[in-house]
XYZ file of C-alpha atoms in Angstrom:
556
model
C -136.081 -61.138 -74.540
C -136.810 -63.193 -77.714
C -138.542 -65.686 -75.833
C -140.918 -63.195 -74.359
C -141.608 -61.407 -77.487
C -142.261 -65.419 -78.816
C -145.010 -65.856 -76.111
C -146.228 -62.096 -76.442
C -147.508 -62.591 -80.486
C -149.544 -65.491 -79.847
C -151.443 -64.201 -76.998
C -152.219 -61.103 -78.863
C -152.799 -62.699 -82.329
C -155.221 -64.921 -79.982
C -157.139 -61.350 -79.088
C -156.676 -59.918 -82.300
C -158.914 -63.033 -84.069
C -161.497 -62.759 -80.767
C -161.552 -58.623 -81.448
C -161.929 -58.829 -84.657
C -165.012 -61.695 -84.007
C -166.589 -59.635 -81.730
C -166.514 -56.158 -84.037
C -168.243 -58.297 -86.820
C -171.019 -60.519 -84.731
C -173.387 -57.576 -84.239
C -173.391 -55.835 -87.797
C -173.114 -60.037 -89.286
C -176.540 -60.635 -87.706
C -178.015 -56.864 -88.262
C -178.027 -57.530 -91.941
C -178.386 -61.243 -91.882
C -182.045 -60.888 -90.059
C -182.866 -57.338 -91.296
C -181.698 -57.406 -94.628
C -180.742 -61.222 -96.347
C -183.537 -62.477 -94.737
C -186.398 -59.992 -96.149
C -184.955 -59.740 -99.396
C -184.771 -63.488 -99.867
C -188.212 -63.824 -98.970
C -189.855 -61.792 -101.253
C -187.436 -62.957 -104.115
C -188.047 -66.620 -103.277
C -191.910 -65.656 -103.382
C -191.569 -64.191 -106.776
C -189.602 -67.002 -108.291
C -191.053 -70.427 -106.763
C -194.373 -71.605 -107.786
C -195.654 -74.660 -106.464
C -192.833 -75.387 -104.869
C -190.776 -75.560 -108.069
C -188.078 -72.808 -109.231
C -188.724 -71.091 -111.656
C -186.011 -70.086 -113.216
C -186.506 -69.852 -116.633
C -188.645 -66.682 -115.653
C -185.360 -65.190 -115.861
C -184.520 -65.754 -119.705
C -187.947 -64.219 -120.696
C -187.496 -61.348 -118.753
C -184.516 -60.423 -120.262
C -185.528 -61.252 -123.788
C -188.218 -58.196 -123.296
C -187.350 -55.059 -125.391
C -188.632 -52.697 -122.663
C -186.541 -54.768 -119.707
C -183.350 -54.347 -121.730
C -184.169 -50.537 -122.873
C -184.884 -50.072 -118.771
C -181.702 -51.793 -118.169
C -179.755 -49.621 -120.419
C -181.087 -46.362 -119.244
C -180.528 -47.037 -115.861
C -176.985 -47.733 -115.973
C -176.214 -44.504 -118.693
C -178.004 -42.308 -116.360
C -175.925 -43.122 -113.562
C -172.684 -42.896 -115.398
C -173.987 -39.617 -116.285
C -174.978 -38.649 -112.772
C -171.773 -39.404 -110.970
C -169.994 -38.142 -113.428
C -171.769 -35.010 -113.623
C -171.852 -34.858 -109.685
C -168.477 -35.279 -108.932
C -167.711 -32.231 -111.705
C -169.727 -29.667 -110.171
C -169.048 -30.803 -106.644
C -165.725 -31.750 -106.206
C -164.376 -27.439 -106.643
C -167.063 -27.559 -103.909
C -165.694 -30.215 -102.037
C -162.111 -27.603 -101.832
C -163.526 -24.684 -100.914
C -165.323 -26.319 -97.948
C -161.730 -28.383 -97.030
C -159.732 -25.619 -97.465
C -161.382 -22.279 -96.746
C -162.792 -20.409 -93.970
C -165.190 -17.791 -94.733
C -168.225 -15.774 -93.507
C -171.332 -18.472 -93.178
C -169.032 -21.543 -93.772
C -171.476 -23.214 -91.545
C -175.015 -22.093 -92.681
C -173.344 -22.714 -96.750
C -172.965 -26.298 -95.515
C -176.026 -27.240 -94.243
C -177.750 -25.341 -97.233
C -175.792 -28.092 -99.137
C -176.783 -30.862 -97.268
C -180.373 -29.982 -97.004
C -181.349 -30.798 -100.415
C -180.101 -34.742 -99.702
C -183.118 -35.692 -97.037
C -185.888 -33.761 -99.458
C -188.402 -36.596 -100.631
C -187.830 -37.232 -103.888
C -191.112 -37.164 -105.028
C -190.791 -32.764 -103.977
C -187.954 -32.901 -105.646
C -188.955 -34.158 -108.863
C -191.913 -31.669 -108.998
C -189.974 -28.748 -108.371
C -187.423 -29.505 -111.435
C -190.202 -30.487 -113.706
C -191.326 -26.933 -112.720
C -188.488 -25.374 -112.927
C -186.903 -27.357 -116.276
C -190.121 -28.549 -117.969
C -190.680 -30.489 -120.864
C -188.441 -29.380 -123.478
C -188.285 -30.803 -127.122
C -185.100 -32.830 -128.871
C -181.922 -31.149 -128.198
C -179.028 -34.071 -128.825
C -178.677 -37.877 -128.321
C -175.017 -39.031 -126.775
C -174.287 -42.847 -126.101
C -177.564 -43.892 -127.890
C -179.587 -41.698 -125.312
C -181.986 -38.789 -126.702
C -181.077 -35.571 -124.479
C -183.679 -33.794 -123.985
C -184.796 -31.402 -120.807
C -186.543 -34.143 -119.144
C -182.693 -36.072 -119.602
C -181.120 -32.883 -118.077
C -183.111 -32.632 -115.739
C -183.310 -35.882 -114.236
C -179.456 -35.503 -114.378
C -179.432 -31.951 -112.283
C -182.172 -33.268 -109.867
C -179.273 -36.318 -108.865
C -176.965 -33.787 -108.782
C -179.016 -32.112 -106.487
C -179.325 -34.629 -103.829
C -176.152 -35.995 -103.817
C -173.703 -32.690 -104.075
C -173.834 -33.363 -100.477
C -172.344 -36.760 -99.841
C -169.369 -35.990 -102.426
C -168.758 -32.532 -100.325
C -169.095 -34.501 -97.211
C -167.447 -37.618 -97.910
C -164.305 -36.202 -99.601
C -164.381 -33.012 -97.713
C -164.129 -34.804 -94.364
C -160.711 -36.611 -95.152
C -159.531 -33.408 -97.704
C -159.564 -30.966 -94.517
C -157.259 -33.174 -92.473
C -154.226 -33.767 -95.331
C -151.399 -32.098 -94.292
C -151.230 -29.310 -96.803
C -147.446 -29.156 -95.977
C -146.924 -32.229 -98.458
C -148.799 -30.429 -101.510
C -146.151 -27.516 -100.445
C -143.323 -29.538 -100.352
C -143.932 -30.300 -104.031
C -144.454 -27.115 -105.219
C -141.339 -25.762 -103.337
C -139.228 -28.561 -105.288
C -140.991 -26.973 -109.016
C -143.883 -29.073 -109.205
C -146.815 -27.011 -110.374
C -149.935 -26.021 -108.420
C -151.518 -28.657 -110.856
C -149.266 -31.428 -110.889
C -148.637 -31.102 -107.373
C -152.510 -31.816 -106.302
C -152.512 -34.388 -109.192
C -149.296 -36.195 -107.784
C -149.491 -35.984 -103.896
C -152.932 -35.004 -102.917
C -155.365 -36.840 -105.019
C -153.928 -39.884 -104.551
C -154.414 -39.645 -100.908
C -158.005 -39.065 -101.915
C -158.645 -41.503 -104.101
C -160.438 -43.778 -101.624
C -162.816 -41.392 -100.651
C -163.157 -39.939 -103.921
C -163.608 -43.600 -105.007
C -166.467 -44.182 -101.720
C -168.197 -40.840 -103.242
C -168.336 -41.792 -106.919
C -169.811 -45.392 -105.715
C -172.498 -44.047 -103.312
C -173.649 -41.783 -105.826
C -173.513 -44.074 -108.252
C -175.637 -46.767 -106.152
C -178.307 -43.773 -105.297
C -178.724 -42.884 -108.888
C -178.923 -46.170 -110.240
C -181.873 -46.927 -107.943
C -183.654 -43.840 -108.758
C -187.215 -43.955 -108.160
C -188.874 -40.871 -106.896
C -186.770 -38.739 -109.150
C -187.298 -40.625 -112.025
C -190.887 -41.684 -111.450
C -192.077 -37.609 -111.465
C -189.435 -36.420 -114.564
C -189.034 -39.437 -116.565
C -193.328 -40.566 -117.172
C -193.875 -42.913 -119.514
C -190.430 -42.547 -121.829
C -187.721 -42.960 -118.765
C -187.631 -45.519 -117.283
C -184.958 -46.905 -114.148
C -184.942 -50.489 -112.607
C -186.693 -49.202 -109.152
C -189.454 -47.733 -111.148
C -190.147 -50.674 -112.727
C -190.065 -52.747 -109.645
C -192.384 -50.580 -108.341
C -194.782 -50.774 -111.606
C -194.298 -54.535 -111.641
C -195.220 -54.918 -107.779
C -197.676 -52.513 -107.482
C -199.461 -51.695 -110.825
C -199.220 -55.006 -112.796
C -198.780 -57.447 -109.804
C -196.479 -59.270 -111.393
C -193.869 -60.404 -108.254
C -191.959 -63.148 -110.394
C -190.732 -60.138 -113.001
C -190.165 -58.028 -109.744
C -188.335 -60.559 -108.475
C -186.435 -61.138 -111.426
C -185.405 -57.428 -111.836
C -184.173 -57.458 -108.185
C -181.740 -60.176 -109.421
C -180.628 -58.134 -111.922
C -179.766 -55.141 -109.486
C -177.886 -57.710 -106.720
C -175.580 -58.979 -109.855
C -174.997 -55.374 -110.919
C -174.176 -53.821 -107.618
C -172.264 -56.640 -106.866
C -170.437 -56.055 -110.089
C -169.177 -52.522 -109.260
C -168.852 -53.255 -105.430
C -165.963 -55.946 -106.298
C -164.226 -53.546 -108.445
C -164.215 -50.998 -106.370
C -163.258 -52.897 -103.337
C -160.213 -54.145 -105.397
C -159.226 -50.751 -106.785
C -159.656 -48.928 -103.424
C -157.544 -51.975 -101.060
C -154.466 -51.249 -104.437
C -154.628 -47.229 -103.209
C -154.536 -47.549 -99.005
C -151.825 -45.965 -97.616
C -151.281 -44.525 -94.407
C -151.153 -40.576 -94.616
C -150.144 -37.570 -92.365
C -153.639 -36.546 -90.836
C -153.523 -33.012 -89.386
C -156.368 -30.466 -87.123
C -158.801 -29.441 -89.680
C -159.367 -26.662 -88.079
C -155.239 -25.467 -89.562
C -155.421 -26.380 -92.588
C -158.809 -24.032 -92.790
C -157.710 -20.664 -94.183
C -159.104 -17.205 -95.464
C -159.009 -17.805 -99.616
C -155.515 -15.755 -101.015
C -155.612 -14.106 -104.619
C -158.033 -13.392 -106.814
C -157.953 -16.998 -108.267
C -159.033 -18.383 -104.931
C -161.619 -16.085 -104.480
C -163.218 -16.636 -107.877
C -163.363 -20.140 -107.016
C -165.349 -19.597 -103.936
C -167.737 -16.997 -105.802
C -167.966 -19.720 -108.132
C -168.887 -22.593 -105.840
C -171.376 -19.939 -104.235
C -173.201 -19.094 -107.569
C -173.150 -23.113 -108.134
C -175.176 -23.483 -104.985
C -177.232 -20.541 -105.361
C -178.550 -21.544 -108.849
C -178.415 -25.815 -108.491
C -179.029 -26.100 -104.661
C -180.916 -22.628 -103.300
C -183.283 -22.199 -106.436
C -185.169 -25.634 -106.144
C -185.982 -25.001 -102.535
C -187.097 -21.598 -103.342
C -189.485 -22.599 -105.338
C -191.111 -25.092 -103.256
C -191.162 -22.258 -99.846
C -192.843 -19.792 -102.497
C -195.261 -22.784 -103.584
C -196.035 -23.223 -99.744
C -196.682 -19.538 -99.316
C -199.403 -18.790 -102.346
C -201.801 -18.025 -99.629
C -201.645 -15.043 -97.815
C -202.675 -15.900 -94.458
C -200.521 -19.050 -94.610
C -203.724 -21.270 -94.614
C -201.627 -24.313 -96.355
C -199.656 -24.352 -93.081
C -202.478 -24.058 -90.742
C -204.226 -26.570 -92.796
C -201.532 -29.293 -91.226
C -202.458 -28.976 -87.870
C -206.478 -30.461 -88.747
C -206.904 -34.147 -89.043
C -209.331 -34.912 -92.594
C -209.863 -38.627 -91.316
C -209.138 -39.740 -94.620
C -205.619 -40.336 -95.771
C -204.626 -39.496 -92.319
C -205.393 -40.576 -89.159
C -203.544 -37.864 -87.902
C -202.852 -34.361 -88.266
C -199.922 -33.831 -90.922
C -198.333 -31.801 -88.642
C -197.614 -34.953 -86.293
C -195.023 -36.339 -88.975
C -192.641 -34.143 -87.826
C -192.281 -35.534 -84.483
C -192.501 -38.837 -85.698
C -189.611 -38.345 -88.101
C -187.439 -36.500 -85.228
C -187.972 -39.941 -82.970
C -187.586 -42.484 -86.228
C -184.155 -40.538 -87.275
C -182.704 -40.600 -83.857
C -183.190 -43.943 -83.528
C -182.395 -44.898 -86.818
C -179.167 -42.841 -86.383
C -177.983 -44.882 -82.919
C -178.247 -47.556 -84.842
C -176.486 -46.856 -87.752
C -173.603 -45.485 -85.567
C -173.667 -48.915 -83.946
C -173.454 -51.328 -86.523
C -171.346 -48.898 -88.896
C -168.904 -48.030 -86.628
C -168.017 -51.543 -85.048
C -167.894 -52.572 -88.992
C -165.708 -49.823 -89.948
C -163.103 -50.728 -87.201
C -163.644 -54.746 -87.892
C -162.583 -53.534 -91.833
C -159.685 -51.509 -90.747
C -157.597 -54.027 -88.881
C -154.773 -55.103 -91.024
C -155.234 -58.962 -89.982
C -158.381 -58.984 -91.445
C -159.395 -61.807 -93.840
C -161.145 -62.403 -96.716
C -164.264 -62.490 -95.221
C -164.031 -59.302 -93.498
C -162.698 -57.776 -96.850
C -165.784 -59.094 -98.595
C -168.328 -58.048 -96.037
C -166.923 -54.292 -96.900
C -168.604 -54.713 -100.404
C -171.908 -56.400 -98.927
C -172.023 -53.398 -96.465
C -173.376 -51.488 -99.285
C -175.680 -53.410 -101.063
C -179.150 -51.630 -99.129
C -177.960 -48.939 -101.629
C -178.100 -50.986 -103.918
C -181.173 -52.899 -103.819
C -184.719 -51.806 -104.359
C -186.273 -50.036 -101.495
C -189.551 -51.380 -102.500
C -188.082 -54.581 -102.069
C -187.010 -54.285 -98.446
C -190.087 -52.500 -97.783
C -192.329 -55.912 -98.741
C -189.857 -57.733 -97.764
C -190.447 -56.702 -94.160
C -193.759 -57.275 -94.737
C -193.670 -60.604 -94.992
C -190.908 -61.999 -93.250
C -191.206 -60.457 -90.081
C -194.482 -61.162 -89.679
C -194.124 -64.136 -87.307
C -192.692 -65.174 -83.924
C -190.253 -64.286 -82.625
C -189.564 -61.309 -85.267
C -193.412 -60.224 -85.674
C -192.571 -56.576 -85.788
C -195.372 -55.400 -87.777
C -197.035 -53.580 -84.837
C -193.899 -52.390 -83.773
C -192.230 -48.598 -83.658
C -189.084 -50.211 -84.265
C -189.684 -51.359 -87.952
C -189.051 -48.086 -89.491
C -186.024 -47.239 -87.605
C -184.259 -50.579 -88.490
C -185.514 -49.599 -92.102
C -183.715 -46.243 -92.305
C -180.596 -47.746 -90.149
C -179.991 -50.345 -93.266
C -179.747 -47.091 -95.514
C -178.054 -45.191 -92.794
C -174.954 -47.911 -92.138
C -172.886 -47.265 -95.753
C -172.825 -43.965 -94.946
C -171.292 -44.541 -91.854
C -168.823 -46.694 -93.183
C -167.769 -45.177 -95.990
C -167.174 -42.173 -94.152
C -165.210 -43.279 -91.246
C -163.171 -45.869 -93.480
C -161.007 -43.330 -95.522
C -160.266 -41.702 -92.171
C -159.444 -44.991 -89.939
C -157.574 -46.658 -92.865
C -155.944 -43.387 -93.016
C -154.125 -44.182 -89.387
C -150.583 -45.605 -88.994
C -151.571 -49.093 -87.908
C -148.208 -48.961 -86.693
C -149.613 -46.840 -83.489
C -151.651 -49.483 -82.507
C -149.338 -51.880 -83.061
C -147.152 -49.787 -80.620
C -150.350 -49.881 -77.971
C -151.133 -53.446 -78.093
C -146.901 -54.205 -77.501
C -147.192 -52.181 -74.327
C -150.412 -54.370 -73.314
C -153.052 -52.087 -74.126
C -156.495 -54.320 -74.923
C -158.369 -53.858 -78.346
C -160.882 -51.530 -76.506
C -158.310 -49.139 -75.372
C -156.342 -49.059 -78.136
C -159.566 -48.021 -80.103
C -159.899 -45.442 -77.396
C -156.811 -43.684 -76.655
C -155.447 -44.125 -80.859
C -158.451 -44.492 -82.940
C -160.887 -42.343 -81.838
C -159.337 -38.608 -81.318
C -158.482 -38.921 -84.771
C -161.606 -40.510 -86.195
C -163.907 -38.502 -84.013
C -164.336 -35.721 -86.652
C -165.037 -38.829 -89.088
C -168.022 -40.300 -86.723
C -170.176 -36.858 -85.872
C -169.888 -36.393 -89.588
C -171.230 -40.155 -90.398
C -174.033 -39.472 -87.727
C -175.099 -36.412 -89.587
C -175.352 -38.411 -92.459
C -177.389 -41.157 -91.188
C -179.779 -39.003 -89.578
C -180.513 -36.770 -92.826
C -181.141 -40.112 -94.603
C -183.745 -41.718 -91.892
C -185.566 -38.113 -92.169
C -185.591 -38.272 -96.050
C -186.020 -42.038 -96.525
C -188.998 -42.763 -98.326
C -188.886 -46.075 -100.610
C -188.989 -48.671 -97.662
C -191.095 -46.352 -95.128
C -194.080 -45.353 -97.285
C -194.838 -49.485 -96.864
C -194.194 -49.905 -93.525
C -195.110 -46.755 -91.511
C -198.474 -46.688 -89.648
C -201.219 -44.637 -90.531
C -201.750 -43.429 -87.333
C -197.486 -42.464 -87.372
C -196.219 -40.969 -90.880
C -193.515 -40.115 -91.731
C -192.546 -36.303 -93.370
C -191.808 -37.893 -96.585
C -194.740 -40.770 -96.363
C -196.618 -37.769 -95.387
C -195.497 -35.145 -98.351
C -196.464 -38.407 -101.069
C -199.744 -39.241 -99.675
C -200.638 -35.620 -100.104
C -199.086 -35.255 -103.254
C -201.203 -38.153 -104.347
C -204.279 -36.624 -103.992
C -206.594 -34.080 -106.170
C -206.633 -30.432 -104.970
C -204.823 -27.345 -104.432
C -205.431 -27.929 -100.773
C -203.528 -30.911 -100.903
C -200.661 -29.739 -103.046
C -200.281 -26.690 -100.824
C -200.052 -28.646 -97.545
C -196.859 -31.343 -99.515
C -195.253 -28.082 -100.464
C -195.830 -26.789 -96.566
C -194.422 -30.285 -94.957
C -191.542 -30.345 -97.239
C -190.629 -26.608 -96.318
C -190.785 -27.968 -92.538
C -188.617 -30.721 -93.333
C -185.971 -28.455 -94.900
C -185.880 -26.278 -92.071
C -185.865 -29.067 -89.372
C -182.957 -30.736 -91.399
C -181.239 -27.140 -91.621
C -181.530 -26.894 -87.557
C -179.811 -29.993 -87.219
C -177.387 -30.134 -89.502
C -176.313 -25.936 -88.234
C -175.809 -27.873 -84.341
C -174.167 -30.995 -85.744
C -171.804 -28.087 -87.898
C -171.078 -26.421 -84.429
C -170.330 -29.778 -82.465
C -168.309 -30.755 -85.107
C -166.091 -27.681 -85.227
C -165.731 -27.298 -81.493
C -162.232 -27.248 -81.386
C -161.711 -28.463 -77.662
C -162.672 -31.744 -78.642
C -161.275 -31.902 -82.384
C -158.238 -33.761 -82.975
C-alpha cells in the first residue's frame, strides 16, 4: 500500500507541474504580446534617442515642481477615493449580501450602471451638479474645495460598484452560522463581524480597496473635466505631454513612474492578502439572503437606498433630463443622420458596435482570467505564478493612453499588423477586462478546501475534471459575476479605444467624446442622448446577467 501511494505522488506531482504549465501558457503570452510588448515600445521610443538611452531624462523630470505637485495629488486623491469608497459602499456591500427585498435586482444594476458611463459624461454632470465652489479646508497639504469633493464623489461614483460586487459576491456565500456561533457564546453583534467575518473578507475587501485604488490613481476623464488647470493626475498629464506638448520622452518618463508605483502597492498587497488565505465554509447564497429583521436593519437598507438615490440615481438624472431639453426628442433623432464630419457614420451605429466589441472583449477576458485564476489557486504554485498574480493587474495600472499608442505602433507589422483589424479594440478592453475577472473569482476559488481536490486527484480524477466536478459549482456564481464585470468595462472603456477605434466603427464612449468635443447645443444634446442609451443598454444587461445569476437550479 505504501509502495503504491510512493508511485501515485510522482505521477500526479508530474501532472500537477504540466496543469499548472498549461493554465499559465495562454494568459503568459496574452499579456506578453498584447500588453509588455506595446508598452515597451512606446516607452523605449520616448527614452532612446539616437540609439542611446537616455536616462538622465528621468532626473529632470522629477526635479520639475509641477511633476512632483502632479505626483503628489495623484496619490492623495486616491487614498482619499478608496477610502471614501469603501465607507459609503461597504453598508452597501451588506445589504446586497445579506438581504432580500422588493427590486433587489433592478437596485443592483442601478449600481453598476454608473461604472461603464464615459468618464468624460461623468465629469460634466458633477461639475453641473457640484460646481465651482470657493476655499472650504486644506487636509494633508491638499486645498478642499468643491472641485476636490467632487472629483472625490465622481470616483465614488464609478466604483461603488466593484466594492458591492467584489465583496458582495464572496459576503453572500459565508456561512452566517459562524457569525451566530459567536454571538451565541457573548460575543457582540460588533465584535462578532469584526472577529469571524471580516477576516474571511479581508481578501476581497483587500482586491476592492486595490482596484479602486488603481482606477482612481489613473484618473483621466474624471479629472481632466473637474480638475482644469489646478488638478492635476499622472494620466492627465500623459495625455497633455503626448498629445498637447508632444513631448514622448516626459510621457515616457511618467509611465515609469506609474509601473514603479503600481508595482509598489501590488507587492504589498500580494504579501498581505497570501498572510490572510484560509479556507472557509462557503454556503447557497441564495440562504443566507433574508427579509431585513428590526428596525435597525431596516434603517440600514433605507439608508443604503437614500445613498444610491442621491450619489448614484441623481447624476444620471441629470444627464436623461439634459438629453430630453427638446420636446420632440430631436437630440435623439439627430443620432440616426450621418454629418460626414466627425463621423463617418451615424452615432446611432456605436451602439451596435459596442454590443459586438464587449462580447468579444468579454470571451476573452473570461478566457485568460479564468485559466489565470485557477493557475493562482493551486497550492503547488511557485513563485512565479505568485508573482504573475500582481502583474495581472498592472493594465489598471498603467496609462490607457499608453496602451492605446502603444498598439499603434507595435502592431503595426507582420505578423501582428492589426491596425485594420476588428479585433484591436476587443483585445484592448479584454486587458482591462482580465483583473476583474481575477480578482473576483480568486477570493471565491482560494476560498475552496484544496483538500477536495486533493481527495479527487487520489481517486484518479485528471486536472480537468477535478476543475469540473469541485471547482466550478462553487465558483460558478464567482465567474457570471466576473463576466458581468468585464463586459460593463469593454462598453465603458474609453482611454485605449478613442486611439484605436475606426472612424467608420465608434465606439459609445469614443462616440459621446467626439461629440462632446465639438461647439453646439446640437452636439452636446446628441453626447447627453448616446450616454442615456448606453445606461440603458448596460441596465438591460446587467437586469439578465442579475436573473442568470440568481437562477437557483444552477447555483451552488
Amino acid at each position: 500500500m505504501d509502495l503504491a501511494r510512493t508511485e501515485v505522488r510522482p505521477r500526479q506531482g508530474v501532472r500537477n507541474a504540466a496543469a499548472r504549465l498549461g493554465l499559465m501558457a495562454v494568459p503568459v503570452a496574452f499579456f506578453a504580446v498584447f500588453f509588455a510588448y506595446p508598452v515597451a515600445a512606446i516607452v523605449t521610443r520616448g527614452l532612446k534617442a539616437g540609439g542611446t538611452w537616455q536616462f538622465g531624462r528621468i532626473t529632470d523630470v522629477l526635479a520639475q515642481p509641477d511633476i512632483r505637485h502632479v505626483l503628489w495629488f495623484t496619490t492623495w486623491q486616491a487614498l482619499a477615493s478608496t477610502a471614501l469608497t469603501l465607507l459609503i459602499a461597504l453598508p452597501g456591500t451588506y445589504a446586497f449580501a445579506r438581504f432580500d427585498f422588493p427590486g433587489k435586482q433592478v437596485l443592483r444594476a442601478v449600481v453598476t450602471v454608473p461604472f461603464v458611463l464615459p468618464t468624460v459624461v461623468v465629469g460634466t454632470a458633477f461639475l453641473a451638479l457640484v460646481g465651482r465652489g470657493g476655499l472650504t479646508d486644506d487636509l494633508w497639504g491638499v486645498r478642499l474645495d468643491t472641485t476636490v469633493w467632487a472629483i472625490l464623489l465622481a470616483h465614488v461614483f464609478f466604483n461603488y460598484a466593484v466594492v458591492v460586487r467584489t465583496v458582495g459576491g464572496l459576503w453572500a456565500q459565508l456561512d452566517p452560522r459562524q457569525e451566530e456561533a459567536a454571538r451565541m457564546l457573548g460575543a457582540s453583534r460588533l465584535t462578532a463581524w469584526r472577529t469571524v467575518t471580516l477576516p474571511a473578507l479581508a481578501p476581497a475587501v483587500a482586491a476592492a480597496a486595490l482596484m479602486v485604488f488603481l482606477f482612481t490613481f489613473t484618473s483621466f476623464g474624471v479629472v481632466q473635466i473637474l480638475g482644469g488647470p489646478t488638478f492635476s493626475t499622472l494620466e492627465v498629464e500623459i495625455y497633455r505631454q503626448t498629445s498637447e506638448i508632444f513631448d514622448l520622452s516626459t510621457a515616457a518618463v511618467l509611465t515609469l513612474i506609474q509601473f514603479v508605483a503600481v508595482g509598489a502597492v501590488l507587492a504589498v498587497h500580494a504579501w498581505t492578502v497570501r498572510r490572510r488565505e484560509t479556507a472557509l465554509r462557503l454556503v447557497d447564497a441564495s440562504v443566507t439572503a433574508r427579509r431585513p429583521r428590526g428596525a435597525g436593519e431596516w434603517g440600514l437598507l433605507a439608508g443604503v437606498v437614500g445613498s444610491v438615490a442621491v450619489l448614484l440615481v441623481l447624476p444620471l438624472a441629470v444627464l436623461v433630463q439634459r438629453s430630453l431639453d427638446t420636446s420632440d426628442f430631436g437630440y435623439y433623432r439627430a443620432l440616426t443622420r450621418s454629418d460626414g464630419g466627425v463621423f463617418l457614420v451615424a452615432p446611432i451605429e456605436a451602439v451596435g458596435n459596442s454590443l459586438e466589441y464587449a462580447l468579444a472583449a468579454t470571451a476573452l477576458a473570461v478566457l485568460v482570467g479564468g485559466l489565470a485564476a485557477a493557475a493562482l489557486t493551486r497550492r503547488d504554485a511557485g513563485r512565479f505564478v505568485r508573482g504573475f498574480d500582481a502583474l495581472l493587474m498592472l493594465p489598471l495600472g498603467v496609462s490607457a493612453v499608453t496602451v492605446g499608442f502603444g498598439f499603434l505602433i507595435s502592431l503595426d507589422e507582420p505578423p501582428l499588423d492589426l491596425r485594420q483589424s476588428w479585433i484591436l479594440v476587443p483585445l484592448a478592453q479584454a486587458l482591462v477586462g482580465v483583473p476583474f475577472v481575477v480578482r473576483t473569482m480568486l477570493p471565491v476559488l482560494r476560498a475552496v478546501d484544496h483538500r477536495l481536490r486533493e481527495a479527487a486527484a487520489v481517486l484518479g480524477a485528471s486536472p480537468w475534471r477535478v476543475w469540473r466536478e469541485v471547482d466550478l459549482p462553487m465558483v460558478r456564481r464567482a465567474l457570471l459575476i466576473a463576466a458581468g464585470f468585464a463586459f460593463a468595462v469593454s462598453l465603458g472603456e474609453f482611454g485605449a479605444t478613442v486611439f484605436i477605434a475606426r472612424p467608420d466603427n465608434p465606439t459609445l464612449p469614443v462616440a459621446v467624446a467626439r461629440l462632446l468635443g465639438r461647439a453646439g447645443d446640437l452636439n452636446y444634446g446628441q453626447a447627453m442622448a448616446l450616454s442615456t442609451i448606453l445606461m440603458v443598454v448596460c441596465a438591460v444587461a446587467l437586469l439578465v446577467l442579475e436573473r442568470l445569476r440568481t437562477d437557483r437550479t444552477g447555483e451552488f
